[in-house]
CSV table of C-alpha atoms and ligand atoms in Angstrom, one decimal:
chain,number,residue,atom,x,y,z
A,1,UNK,CA,0.0,0.0,0.0
A,2,UNK,CA,1.3,3.5,-0.8
A,3,UNK,CA,0.2,6.9,0.2
A,4,UNK,CA,0.5,9.5,-2.5
A,5,UNK,CA,1.9,13.0,-2.0
A,6,UNK,CA,-0.5,15.3,-0.2
A,7,UNK,CA,1.2,18.5,-1.5
A,8,UNK,CA,-1.8,19.7,-3.5
A,9,UNK,CA,-4.4,18.8,-0.9
A,10,UNK,CA,-5.9,21.9,0.6
A,11,UNK,CA,-4.8,22.3,4.2
A,12,UNK,CA,-7.7,21.9,6.5
A,13,UNK,CA,-8.8,20.4,9.8
A,14,UNK,CA,-7.8,16.7,10.2
A,15,UNK,CA,-10.6,14.2,10.9
A,16,UNK,CA,-10.7,13.7,14.6
A,17,UNK,CA,-12.0,10.3,15.5
A,18,UNK,CA,-14.9,10.3,18.0
A,19,UNK,CA,-13.0,9.6,21.2
A,20,UNK,CA,-14.2,7.8,24.2
A,21,UNK,CA,-13.5,9.4,27.6
A,22,UNK,CA,-10.5,9.9,29.9
A,23,UNK,CA,-7.1,8.5,28.8
A,24,UNK,CA,-8.2,7.2,25.4
A,25,UNK,CA,-9.6,10.6,24.6
A,26,UNK,CA,-6.3,12.3,25.7
A,27,UNK,CA,-4.3,9.9,23.5
A,28,UNK,CA,-6.5,10.5,20.5
A,29,UNK,CA,-6.4,14.3,20.9
A,30,UNK,CA,-2.5,14.2,21.2
A,31,UNK,CA,-2.3,12.3,17.9
A,32,UNK,CA,-5.1,14.4,16.3
A,33,UNK,CA,-3.5,17.7,17.3
A,34,UNK,CA,-0.2,16.6,15.7
A,35,UNK,CA,-2.0,15.3,12.7
A,36,UNK,CA,-3.7,18.6,12.3
A,37,UNK,CA,-0.4,20.5,12.5
A,38,UNK,CA,1.1,18.2,9.9
A,39,UNK,CA,-1.8,18.6,7.6
A,40,UNK,CA,-1.9,22.4,7.8
A,41,UNK,CA,1.9,22.5,7.7
A,42,UNK,CA,2.2,24.5,10.9
A,43,UNK,CA,4.2,21.6,12.5
A,44,UNK,CA,7.7,22.8,13.4
A,45,UNK,CA,10.1,20.3,11.7
A,46,UNK,CA,13.5,19.4,13.0
A,47,UNK,CA,16.3,17.5,11.4
A,48,UNK,CA,19.3,16.3,13.5
A,49,UNK,CA,22.4,15.7,11.3
A,50,UNK,CA,22.8,18.0,8.3
A,51,UNK,CA,24.8,15.9,5.9
A,52,UNK,CA,24.2,14.2,2.6
A,53,UNK,CA,20.8,12.9,3.9
A,54,UNK,CA,19.6,15.4,6.5
A,55,UNK,CA,20.2,18.6,4.5
A,56,UNK,CA,18.2,17.6,1.4
A,57,UNK,CA,15.4,16.3,3.6
A,58,UNK,CA,15.3,19.6,5.5
A,59,UNK,CA,15.1,21.5,2.2
A,60,UNK,CA,12.2,19.4,1.0
A,61,UNK,CA,10.2,20.2,4.1
A,62,UNK,CA,11.0,23.9,3.8
A,63,UNK,CA,9.9,23.7,0.2
A,64,UNK,CA,6.6,22.1,1.3
A,65,UNK,CA,6.0,25.2,3.5
A,66,UNK,CA,7.1,23.9,6.9
A,67,UNK,CA,9.3,25.9,9.2
A,68,UNK,CA,12.5,23.7,9.5
A,69,UNK,CA,15.2,23.8,12.1
A,70,UNK,CA,18.4,21.8,11.3
A,71,UNK,CA,20.6,20.7,14.3
A,72,UNK,CA,24.2,19.6,13.9
A,73,UNK,CA,27.1,19.2,16.3
A,74,UNK,CA,29.5,20.8,13.8
A,75,UNK,CA,29.6,24.6,14.4
A,76,UNK,CA,31.3,25.3,11.0
A,77,UNK,CA,28.6,23.4,9.1
A,78,UNK,CA,25.9,25.4,11.0
A,79,UNK,CA,27.7,28.7,10.3
A,80,UNK,CA,28.1,27.9,6.6
A,81,UNK,CA,24.4,27.0,6.2
A,82,UNK,CA,23.2,30.1,8.0
A,83,UNK,CA,25.5,32.1,5.7
A,84,UNK,CA,23.8,30.6,2.7
A,85,UNK,CA,26.6,28.2,1.8
A,86,UNK,CA,25.7,24.7,0.8
A,87,UNK,CA,28.3,22.0,1.2
A,88,UNK,CA,26.0,19.2,-0.2
A,89,UNK,CA,26.3,18.9,-3.9
A,90,UNK,CA,22.5,18.1,-4.3
A,91,UNK,CA,21.4,21.2,-2.4
A,92,UNK,CA,21.7,24.3,-4.7
A,93,UNK,CA,22.8,27.4,-2.8
A,94,UNK,CA,20.0,29.5,-4.3
A,95,UNK,CA,17.4,27.2,-2.7
A,96,UNK,CA,19.1,27.3,0.6
A,97,UNK,CA,19.2,31.1,0.5
A,98,UNK,CA,15.5,31.2,-0.5
A,99,UNK,CA,14.5,29.2,2.5
A,100,UNK,CA,16.8,31.2,4.8
A,101,UNK,CA,15.4,34.5,3.7
A,102,UNK,CA,11.8,33.3,3.8
A,103,UNK,CA,12.4,32.2,7.4
A,104,UNK,CA,11.7,28.6,6.5
A,105,UNK,CA,15.1,27.2,7.5
A,106,UNK,CA,17.7,27.9,10.1
A,107,UNK,CA,20.5,25.8,11.5
A,108,UNK,CA,21.7,25.5,15.0
A,109,UNK,CA,24.0,23.6,17.3
A,110,UNK,CA,21.6,24.1,20.2
A,111,UNK,CA,19.7,21.0,21.0
A,112,UNK,CA,17.3,22.8,23.3
A,113,UNK,CA,15.6,23.9,20.0
A,114,UNK,CA,14.0,20.4,20.1
A,115,UNK,CA,11.7,21.6,22.9
A,116,UNK,CA,9.8,23.8,20.4
A,117,UNK,CA,9.7,21.2,17.6
A,118,UNK,CA,6.8,18.9,16.6
A,119,UNK,CA,8.8,16.5,14.4
A,120,UNK,CA,12.4,15.3,14.7
A,121,UNK,CA,14.1,13.4,12.0
A,122,UNK,CA,17.5,11.9,13.0
A,123,UNK,CA,20.0,11.4,10.1
A,124,UNK,CA,23.4,11.0,11.9
A,125,UNK,CA,26.3,8.7,10.8
A,126,UNK,CA,26.3,5.0,11.4
A,127,UNK,CA,29.9,3.9,10.6
A,128,UNK,CA,31.6,0.6,11.5
A,129,UNK,CA,34.2,0.2,14.2
A,130,UNK,CA,37.6,-1.3,13.2
A,131,UNK,CA,36.2,-4.6,14.3
A,132,UNK,CA,33.3,-4.3,11.8
A,133,UNK,CA,30.8,-3.9,14.6
A,134,UNK,CA,28.2,-1.1,14.4
A,135,UNK,CA,29.2,2.2,15.9
A,136,UNK,CA,25.9,3.4,17.5
A,137,UNK,CA,27.5,6.3,19.4
A,138,UNK,CA,26.1,9.0,17.0
A,139,UNK,CA,22.5,7.6,17.2
A,140,UNK,CA,22.8,7.2,21.0
A,141,UNK,CA,24.1,10.8,21.4
A,142,UNK,CA,21.3,12.3,19.2
A,143,UNK,CA,18.7,10.3,21.0
A,144,UNK,CA,20.0,11.4,24.4
A,145,UNK,CA,19.6,15.0,23.4
A,146,UNK,CA,16.1,14.3,21.9
A,147,UNK,CA,15.0,12.5,25.2
A,148,UNK,CA,16.1,15.6,27.2
A,149,UNK,CA,13.6,17.8,25.3
A,150,UNK,CA,10.9,15.2,24.5
A,151,UNK,CA,7.3,16.2,25.3
A,152,UNK,CA,3.8,15.2,24.3
A,153,UNK,CA,2.8,15.5,20.7
A,154,UNK,CA,6.2,15.0,19.2
A,155,UNK,CA,7.0,12.6,16.3
A,156,UNK,CA,10.5,11.2,16.2
A,157,UNK,CA,11.8,9.4,13.1
A,158,UNK,CA,15.2,7.7,12.8
A,159,UNK,CA,16.6,7.7,9.3
A,160,UNK,CA,20.1,6.5,9.8
A,161,UNK,CA,20.8,3.1,8.3
A,162,UNK,CA,21.1,0.6,11.1
A,163,UNK,CA,20.5,-3.0,12.2
A,164,UNK,CA,16.9,-4.4,12.5
A,165,UNK,CA,15.7,-3.8,16.0
A,166,UNK,CA,17.5,-0.5,16.7
A,167,UNK,CA,14.5,1.7,16.9
A,168,UNK,CA,12.6,-0.7,19.2
A,169,UNK,CA,15.5,-2.0,21.3
A,170,UNK,CA,17.8,1.0,21.6
A,171,UNK,CA,16.0,4.2,20.7
A,172,UNK,CA,12.6,3.5,22.3
A,173,UNK,CA,13.9,2.8,25.8
A,174,UNK,CA,16.0,5.9,25.7
A,175,UNK,CA,13.0,8.1,24.8
A,176,UNK,CA,10.6,6.4,27.2
A,177,UNK,CA,13.1,6.9,30.0
A,178,UNK,CA,11.9,10.5,29.8
A,179,UNK,CA,8.6,9.4,31.3
A,180,UNK,CA,6.6,9.8,28.1
A,181,UNK,CA,4.8,6.9,26.5
A,182,UNK,CA,5.1,5.9,22.9
A,183,UNK,CA,2.0,5.8,20.8
A,184,UNK,CA,0.2,7.9,23.4
A,185,UNK,CA,2.4,10.9,24.3
A,186,UNK,CA,5.0,10.8,21.5
A,187,UNK,CA,5.3,8.8,18.3
A,188,UNK,CA,8.3,6.9,17.0
A,189,UNK,CA,9.1,5.6,13.5
A,190,UNK,CA,12.0,4.3,11.4
A,191,UNK,CA,12.2,5.4,7.8
A,192,UNK,CA,15.2,4.4,5.7
A,193,UNK,CA,16.9,7.0,3.6
A,194,UNK,CA,17.5,6.0,0.0
A,195,UNK,CA,19.1,9.1,-1.4
A,196,UNK,CA,21.6,8.6,-4.2
A,197,UNK,CA,24.0,11.6,-4.2
A,198,UNK,CA,24.6,12.9,-7.7
A,199,UNK,CA,21.5,11.2,-9.2
A,200,UNK,CA,19.7,13.9,-11.2
A,201,UNK,CA,16.6,11.7,-11.9
A,202,UNK,CA,15.9,10.5,-8.4
A,203,UNK,CA,16.2,12.8,-5.5
A,204,UNK,CA,14.7,13.0,-2.0
A,205,UNK,CA,11.2,14.2,-3.2
A,206,UNK,CA,10.6,11.5,-5.8
A,207,UNK,CA,12.2,8.4,-4.2
A,208,UNK,CA,9.4,6.4,-2.5
A,209,UNK,CA,9.7,6.6,1.3
A,210,UNK,CA,9.2,3.5,3.4
A,211,UNK,CA,8.1,4.2,7.0
A,212,UNK,CA,7.2,1.9,9.9
A,213,UNK,CA,6.2,2.9,13.4
A,214,UNK,CA,6.3,1.3,16.8
A,215,UNK,CA,2.5,1.5,17.0
A,216,UNK,CA,-0.1,1.9,14.2
A,217,UNK,CA,-0.7,5.4,15.3
A,218,UNK,CA,3.1,6.1,14.9
A,219,UNK,CA,3.1,4.7,11.4
A,220,UNK,CA,0.0,6.7,10.5
A,221,UNK,CA,1.6,9.9,11.6
A,222,UNK,CA,4.9,9.1,10.0
A,223,UNK,CA,3.3,8.4,6.7
A,224,UNK,CA,1.1,11.5,6.9
A,225,UNK,CA,4.2,13.6,7.7
A,226,UNK,CA,6.3,12.4,4.7
A,227,UNK,CA,3.3,12.6,2.4
A,228,UNK,CA,3.3,16.4,2.8
A,229,UNK,CA,6.7,16.8,1.1
A,230,UNK,CA,7.5,13.6,-0.8
A,231,UNK,CA,5.8,12.0,-3.8
A,232,UNK,CA,5.1,8.5,-2.5
A,233,UNK,CA,5.1,7.0,1.0
A,234,UNK,CA,5.1,3.2,1.6
A,235,UNK,CA,3.9,2.4,5.2
A,236,UNK,CA,5.1,-0.9,6.6
A,237,UNK,CA,4.0,-2.8,9.7
A,238,UNK,CA,6.9,-2.2,12.0
A,239,UNK,CA,10.1,-0.3,12.6
A,240,UNK,CA,12.1,-3.6,12.1
A,241,UNK,CA,10.6,-4.2,8.7
A,242,UNK,CA,11.5,-0.7,7.7
A,243,UNK,CA,15.1,-1.2,9.0
A,244,UNK,CA,15.4,-4.5,7.2
A,245,UNK,CA,14.1,-3.0,3.9
A,246,UNK,CA,17.2,-0.8,3.7
A,247,UNK,CA,19.5,-3.6,4.5
A,248,UNK,CA,17.9,-5.9,1.9
A,249,UNK,CA,18.4,-3.2,-0.7
A,250,UNK,CA,22.0,-2.5,0.1
A,251,UNK,CA,22.9,-6.1,0.7
A,252,UNK,CA,21.4,-7.0,-2.7
A,253,UNK,CA,23.6,-4.4,-4.3
A,254,UNK,CA,26.8,-5.4,-2.4
A,255,UNK,CA,26.4,-9.1,-3.2
A,256,UNK,CA,25.6,-8.5,-6.9
A,257,UNK,CA,28.7,-6.3,-7.2
A,258,UNK,CA,30.7,-9.0,-5.4
A,259,UNK,CA,29.4,-11.6,-7.9
A,260,UNK,CA,30.3,-9.5,-10.9
A,261,UNK,CA,33.7,-8.7,-9.5
A,262,UNK,CA,34.3,-12.4,-9.1
A,263,UNK,CA,33.2,-12.8,-12.7
A,264,UNK,CA,35.7,-10.1,-13.7
A,265,UNK,CA,38.5,-12.1,-11.9
A,266,UNK,CA,37.4,-15.3,-13.7
A,267,UNK,CA,37.2,-13.6,-17.1
A,268,UNK,CA,40.6,-12.0,-16.5
A,269,UNK,CA,42.2,-15.4,-15.8
A,270,UNK,CA,40.5,-16.9,-19.0
A,271,UNK,CA,41.2,-13.9,-21.3
A,272,UNK,CA,37.5,-13.0,-21.7
A,273,UNK,CA,36.3,-9.4,-21.9
A,274,UNK,CA,33.9,-9.2,-18.9
A,275,UNK,CA,32.3,-6.0,-20.1
A,276,UNK,CA,31.3,-7.5,-23.4
A,277,UNK,CA,29.8,-10.5,-21.5
A,278,UNK,CA,27.7,-8.2,-19.3
A,279,UNK,CA,26.5,-6.1,-22.2
A,280,UNK,CA,25.4,-9.2,-24.1
A,281,UNK,CA,23.8,-10.7,-21.0
A,282,UNK,CA,21.9,-7.5,-20.4
A,283,UNK,CA,20.0,-8.0,-23.7
A,284,UNK,CA,18.0,-10.6,-22.0
A,285,UNK,CA,14.6,-8.9,-21.5
A,286,UNK,CA,13.8,-10.7,-18.2
A,287,UNK,CA,15.5,-12.3,-15.2
A,288,UNK,CA,18.8,-10.5,-15.5
A,289,UNK,CA,19.9,-7.1,-14.1
A,290,UNK,CA,23.4,-5.8,-15.1
A,291,UNK,CA,25.9,-4.9,-12.4
A,292,UNK,CA,29.4,-3.8,-13.3
A,293,UNK,CA,32.8,-4.7,-11.8
A,294,UNK,CA,35.2,-2.0,-10.6
A,295,UNK,CA,38.1,-1.2,-8.4
A,296,UNK,CA,36.2,-1.9,-5.1
A,297,UNK,CA,33.3,-0.7,-3.1
A,298,UNK,CA,33.0,2.9,-1.8
A,299,UNK,CA,30.7,5.3,-0.1
A,300,UNK,CA,29.0,5.4,3.3
A,301,UNK,CA,26.4,2.7,2.5
A,302,UNK,CA,27.2,-0.3,0.4
A,303,UNK,CA,30.5,-1.4,2.0
A,304,UNK,CA,29.2,-0.8,5.5
A,305,UNK,CA,25.4,-1.4,5.9
A,306,UNK,CA,25.4,-5.2,5.2
A,307,UNK,CA,27.8,-5.6,8.2
A,308,UNK,CA,25.2,-4.1,10.4
A,309,UNK,CA,22.9,-6.9,9.3
A,310,UNK,CA,25.6,-9.7,9.7
A,311,UNK,CA,26.5,-8.4,13.2
A,312,UNK,CA,22.8,-8.6,14.2
A,313,UNK,CA,22.1,-12.0,12.6
A,314,UNK,CA,25.2,-13.5,14.4
A,315,UNK,CA,23.3,-12.7,17.7
A,316,UNK,CA,20.4,-14.7,16.3
A,317,UNK,CA,22.7,-17.6,15.5
A,318,UNK,CA,22.8,-17.1,11.7
A,319,UNK,CA,26.0,-16.5,9.8
A,320,UNK,CA,25.4,-14.1,6.9
A,321,UNK,CA,27.6,-16.0,4.5
A,322,UNK,CA,26.8,-14.2,1.3
A,323,UNK,CA,27.7,-10.9,3.0
A,324,UNK,CA,31.0,-12.2,4.3
A,325,UNK,CA,31.9,-13.7,0.9
A,326,UNK,CA,31.0,-10.6,-1.1
A,327,UNK,CA,32.8,-8.4,1.4
A,328,UNK,CA,35.9,-10.5,0.9
A,329,UNK,CA,35.8,-10.4,-2.9
A,330,UNK,CA,35.0,-6.7,-3.1
A,331,UNK,CA,37.8,-6.0,-0.6
A,332,UNK,CA,40.3,-7.8,-2.9
A,333,UNK,CA,39.6,-5.6,-5.9
A,334,UNK,CA,42.0,-2.7,-5.0
A,335,UNK,CA,44.8,-5.4,-4.7
A,336,UNK,CA,43.7,-6.9,-8.0
A,337,UNK,CA,43.9,-3.5,-9.7
A,338,UNK,CA,47.4,-2.9,-8.3
A,339,UNK,CA,48.5,-6.3,-9.6
A,340,UNK,CA,47.0,-5.3,-13.0
A,341,UNK,CA,49.0,-2.0,-13.0
A,342,UNK,CA,52.2,-3.9,-12.1
A,343,UNK,CA,51.6,-6.5,-14.9
A,344,UNK,CA,50.8,-3.7,-17.4
A,345,UNK,CA,54.0,-1.8,-16.5
A,346,UNK,CA,56.1,-5.0,-16.6
A,347,UNK,CA,54.7,-5.7,-20.1
A,348,UNK,CA,56.2,-2.4,-21.0
A,349,UNK,CA,59.5,-3.3,-19.4
A,350,UNK,CA,58.9,-1.0,-16.4
A,351,UNK,CA,59.1,-2.1,-12.8
A,352,UNK,CA,56.2,-0.9,-10.5
A,353,UNK,CA,58.7,0.4,-8.0
A,354,UNK,CA,59.9,3.9,-9.0
A,355,UNK,CA,57.1,4.3,-11.6
A,356,UNK,CA,54.8,7.3,-11.7
A,357,UNK,CA,51.2,6.3,-11.6
A,358,UNK,CA,48.5,8.9,-12.1
A,359,UNK,CA,45.0,8.1,-10.7
A,360,UNK,CA,41.9,9.5,-12.5
A,361,UNK,CA,39.1,10.0,-10.0
A,362,UNK,CA,39.3,9.9,-6.2
A,363,UNK,CA,35.6,10.0,-5.3
A,364,UNK,CA,33.9,6.6,-4.8
A,365,UNK,CA,31.7,7.0,-7.8
A,366,UNK,CA,31.3,9.2,-10.9
A,367,UNK,CA,30.3,12.8,-10.7
A,368,UNK,CA,30.2,13.2,-6.9
A,369,UNK,CA,32.6,14.7,-4.4
A,370,UNK,CA,32.3,12.0,-1.7
A,371,UNK,CA,35.6,10.1,-1.0
A,372,UNK,CA,34.4,8.1,2.0
A,373,UNK,CA,35.6,4.5,1.7
A,374,UNK,CA,36.7,5.2,-1.9
A,375,UNK,CA,38.8,2.4,-3.4
A,376,UNK,CA,41.0,5.2,-4.9
A,377,UNK,CA,42.4,5.7,-1.4
A,378,UNK,CA,43.3,2.1,-1.0
A,379,UNK,CA,44.8,1.9,-4.4
A,380,UNK,CA,47.0,5.0,-3.8
A,381,UNK,CA,48.3,3.6,-0.5
A,382,UNK,CA,49.0,0.2,-2.0
A,383,UNK,CA,50.9,1.7,-4.9
A,384,UNK,CA,52.9,4.0,-2.5
A,385,UNK,CA,53.7,1.0,-0.4
A,386,UNK,CA,55.1,-0.8,-3.4
A,387,UNK,CA,57.4,2.2,-4.1
A,388,UNK,CA,55.4,4.2,-6.7
A,389,UNK,CA,55.1,7.9,-7.0
A,390,UNK,CA,51.3,8.6,-7.2
A,391,UNK,CA,49.4,11.7,-8.3
A,392,UNK,CA,45.7,12.1,-8.9
A,393,UNK,CA,43.1,14.2,-10.7
A,394,UNK,CA,39.5,14.8,-9.7
A,395,UNK,CA,37.4,17.8,-10.6
A,396,UNK,CA,35.2,17.2,-7.5
A,397,UNK,CA,38.0,16.6,-5.0
A,398,UNK,CA,40.6,19.4,-5.2
A,399,UNK,CA,42.3,18.2,-2.1
A,400,UNK,CA,42.6,14.7,-0.7
A,401,UNK,CA,43.5,14.0,2.9
A,402,UNK,CA,45.3,10.7,3.1
A,403,UNK,CA,47.1,9.2,6.1
A,404,UNK,CA,47.6,12.7,7.6
A,405,UNK,CA,48.9,14.1,4.3
A,406,UNK,CA,47.3,16.6,1.9
A,407,UNK,CA,47.4,15.6,-1.8
A,408,UNK,CA,46.4,18.2,-4.4
A,409,UNK,CA,44.5,17.4,-7.6
A,410,UNK,CA,46.6,17.8,-10.8
A,411,UNK,CA,45.6,18.6,-14.4
A,412,UNK,CA,44.6,15.2,-15.9
A,413,UNK,CA,46.0,15.6,-19.5
A,414,UNK,CA,49.2,17.2,-18.3
A,415,UNK,CA,49.8,14.4,-15.8
A,416,UNK,CA,48.7,11.7,-18.3
A,417,UNK,CA,51.5,12.9,-20.6
A,418,UNK,CA,54.1,12.6,-17.8
A,419,UNK,CA,53.0,9.4,-15.9
A,420,UNK,CA,54.2,5.9,-16.7
A,421,UNK,CA,50.7,4.6,-16.2
A,422,UNK,CA,47.3,6.3,-15.9
A,423,UNK,CA,44.6,4.5,-14.0
A,424,UNK,CA,40.9,5.2,-14.4
A,425,UNK,CA,39.5,4.6,-11.0
A,426,UNK,CA,36.4,6.8,-11.1
A,427,UNK,CA,34.7,7.6,-14.5
A,428,UNK,CA,33.7,11.2,-14.0
A,429,UNK,CA,32.0,12.4,-17.1
A,430,UNK,CA,34.0,15.7,-17.1
A,431,UNK,CA,37.3,14.0,-17.9
A,432,UNK,CA,38.5,14.6,-21.5
A,433,UNK,CA,39.1,10.9,-22.2
A,434,UNK,CA,40.1,11.5,-25.9
A,435,UNK,CA,42.9,13.9,-24.8
A,436,UNK,CA,44.0,11.5,-22.1
A,437,UNK,CA,44.2,8.5,-24.4
A,438,UNK,CA,46.0,10.6,-26.9
A,439,UNK,CA,48.9,11.6,-24.6
A,440,UNK,CA,49.1,8.7,-22.1
A,441,UNK,CA,51.7,5.9,-22.6
A,442,UNK,CA,49.7,3.2,-20.8
A,443,UNK,CA,46.2,3.2,-19.2
A,444,UNK,CA,44.6,0.7,-16.9
A,445,UNK,CA,40.8,1.2,-17.1
A,446,UNK,CA,38.9,-0.2,-14.1
A,447,UNK,CA,35.5,1.2,-15.2
A,448,UNK,CA,35.3,0.6,-19.0
A,449,UNK,CA,35.3,4.4,-19.3
A,450,UNK,CA,37.4,4.0,-22.5
A,451,UNK,CA,35.3,1.4,-24.3
A,452,UNK,CA,35.0,3.6,-27.3
A,453,UNK,CA,38.8,3.8,-27.7
A,454,UNK,CA,40.3,0.7,-29.3
A,455,UNK,CA,43.9,1.4,-28.3
A,456,UNK,CA,46.6,-1.2,-27.6
A,457,UNK,CA,47.8,1.0,-24.7
A,458,UNK,CA,44.6,0.5,-22.8
A,459,UNK,CA,44.4,-2.5,-20.4
A,460,UNK,CA,40.8,-3.1,-19.2
A,461,UNK,CA,39.7,-4.7,-15.9
B,1,NAD,N1,25.1,9.5,2.0
B,1,NAD,C1,24.3,8.6,1.5
B,1,NAD,O1,24.2,8.4,0.2
B,1,NAD,C2,23.3,7.8,2.3
B,1,NAD,C3,22.2,7.2,1.7
B,1,NAD,C4,21.3,6.5,2.4
B,1,NAD,C5,21.4,6.4,3.8
B,1,NAD,N2,22.5,7.0,4.4
B,1,NAD,C6,22.6,6.9,5.9
B,1,NAD,O2,22.1,8.1,6.4
B,1,NAD,C7,22.9,8.4,7.6
B,1,NAD,C8,23.5,9.8,7.5
B,1,NAD,O3,24.5,9.7,6.4
B,1,NAD,P1,25.1,11.0,5.7
B,1,NAD,O4,25.7,10.5,4.5
B,1,NAD,O5,24.0,12.1,5.7
B,1,NAD,O6,26.2,11.4,6.8
B,1,NAD,P2,27.0,12.8,6.9
B,1,NAD,O7,28.3,12.4,7.6
B,1,NAD,O8,27.0,13.4,5.5
B,1,NAD,O9,26.1,13.6,7.8
B,1,NAD,C9,25.8,13.4,9.1
B,1,NAD,C10,25.8,14.7,9.9
B,1,NAD,O10,25.4,14.4,11.3
B,1,NAD,C11,26.2,15.3,12.1
B,1,NAD,N3,26.2,14.7,13.4
B,1,NAD,C12,27.0,13.7,13.9
B,1,NAD,N4,26.6,13.4,15.2
B,1,NAD,C13,25.6,14.2,15.5
B,1,NAD,C14,24.8,14.4,16.6
B,1,NAD,N5,25.0,13.6,17.7
B,1,NAD,N6,23.9,15.3,16.6
B,1,NAD,C15,23.7,16.1,15.5
B,1,NAD,N7,24.4,16.0,14.4
B,1,NAD,C16,25.3,15.0,14.4
B,1,NAD,C17,27.5,15.4,11.4
B,1,NAD,O11,28.2,16.5,11.8
B,1,NAD,C18,27.1,15.4,9.9
B,1,NAD,O12,26.9,16.8,9.5
B,1,NAD,C19,23.8,7.2,7.8
B,1,NAD,O13,23.2,6.3,8.6
B,1,NAD,C20,24.0,6.7,6.4
B,1,NAD,O14,24.3,5.3,6.4
B,1,NAD,C21,23.4,7.7,3.7
């Protein structure tokens, strides 16, 4: 069942169910009052965590007419936003400035703002610890602050990707410790964020939003809230289902990338062009979906989220074997790429040690500026460890912080002409590939970015 966007619906009084007496009546009126504020867009919206997920979400609710307060622990981010400077590629500065000057958005580091808010979306990081265990400290800290200022008639929605059970087992007890009761005084949901930074076709507003609440009243309010600003809302029966939806989506992607990376390793050994195989297989009109190999997984989601699931399932006595295996294969890809570079150089009678390798693309995927978990970082470090001099180009990443050092992006064509080997790690569309192929001596292409160039100096993954 989906709920369609309510944007064009005239704001008006919400239907208030005929309530019985006493406690039941108070419960109904708390939910009904919040529902009314949501429907007529007078609800004061809060977003905790103003990053790749939280900031675009805050902008959508400002656009829908709500007054939005963004809360972040980073004073510089808050200062930049209040000065009209967007640091998130998908949030254009002119929109941010429009909402600031219309009084529809403001940012703060002061959590006491929560006291005046009606809805609170939490979009803080969920990284892994070195041991690959979930790091819940950001969620815990954001929920502690929320609990301090919790009161009747508030809707709290966790959006950070996390293991199934988090909202019910971790967040709910923290919030109820304040003395307020879920489903009666306050309302709690989980709604996974599916944003795909850099995707021009699908952005926060037109990506269907799954939401599950602790109680049916929570789900109803959560769905109603999102329907004011987003095109399609998909209510589900519980917070655990909503949490698991996100992990299924990202695990599906991680495992299919692992499978196709293993295919690439097999094809390499057998002298078969894996890219041609995939393109031909993709002509099948049913039962096949193409995934593409590459230098390794990157970003804040696909390499990390499935390990939240495997950590949780271990407690239930189930080993998540597909996840472990795909994680292993994907983790081998940067090593495979470095071996490929070494072999390509050796074929040109050059040792890897002492060679100059130029990396094209430091971001983890094309046309974005995010370097979190990017395989380019691993490849640079592995090459340096083997005695190479490494430079890089990336129009989205002018400076790269690596191992406490600051690397500066170089001009791609100028470096391609100087380097012993150029490696396409991220296929940004802005690179002038024709010029690079023209002046480079040797190119290792991990993305099939140069498929239109039939040159003997190109070695493909
Ligand atoms: N980036 C994506 O493409 C993407 C997509 C889907 C889901 N997610 C998930 O969404 C969540 C947020 O990811 P992101 O990419 O927006 O992260 P981010 O690092 O870009 O943003 C998180 C923000 O939260 C702030 N923060 C940290 N602790 C805080 C606290 N206690 N209180 C207030 N603010 C705090 C940080 O300063 C930062 O600005 C993660 O769980 C992530 O897995 C991310």
